[in-house]
Amino acid sequence: MAGKFAWKTSAAGKYHFNLVAGNGQVIGTSESYGSKGGCTDGIESVRKAAGSHVEDQTADGFEKLTNPKYEVYTDKAGEYRFRLKASNGEIILASEGYKAKGGCMNGIESVKKHAPEADVEEEKE
């Protein structure tokens, strides 16, 4: 099954999207946008940056890479997360927390697999 970008409008009138895998699991979530056009531009930015390299900030002496890139890091709870940064350094997609680093890396591979060809749909409540 193919993945999809599912966008919706919040009660406050802001827009955001999730990248959803074919099995229905959310792979990553965007920031909030003030307009539908901004949200659409964000989706296109994820498509363009999906094949980027990975900067593993959990590794000792990791190499700082240029944007666009995925950043792998640990949060305050000790879980692994990734964020995808566009060429301008803005975070365009962020993951959930993963207990294991392997799960986080699989999440990145899922973005690389699904984002380029994912359909765009309005998420129904």
mmCIF file of C-alpha atoms in Angstrom, residues 23 36-37 47 74 116:
data_model
loop_
_atom_site.group_PDB
_atom_site.id
_atom_site.type_symbol
_atom_site.label_atom_id
_atom_site.label_comp_id
_atom_site.label_asym_id
_atom_site.label_seq_id
_atom_site.Cartn_x
_atom_site.Cartn_y
_atom_site.Cartn_z
ATOM 1 C CA ASN A 23 -0.409 0.424 7.098
ATOM 2 C CA LYS A 36 -3.409 25.757 3.086
ATOM 3 C CA GLY A 37 -0.850 26.985 0.538
ATOM 4 C CA ARG A 47 9.046 15.282 -1.015
ATOM 5 C CA THR A 74 17.411 11.510 21.863
ATOM 6 C CA PRO A 116 8.141 11.005 -2.975
#
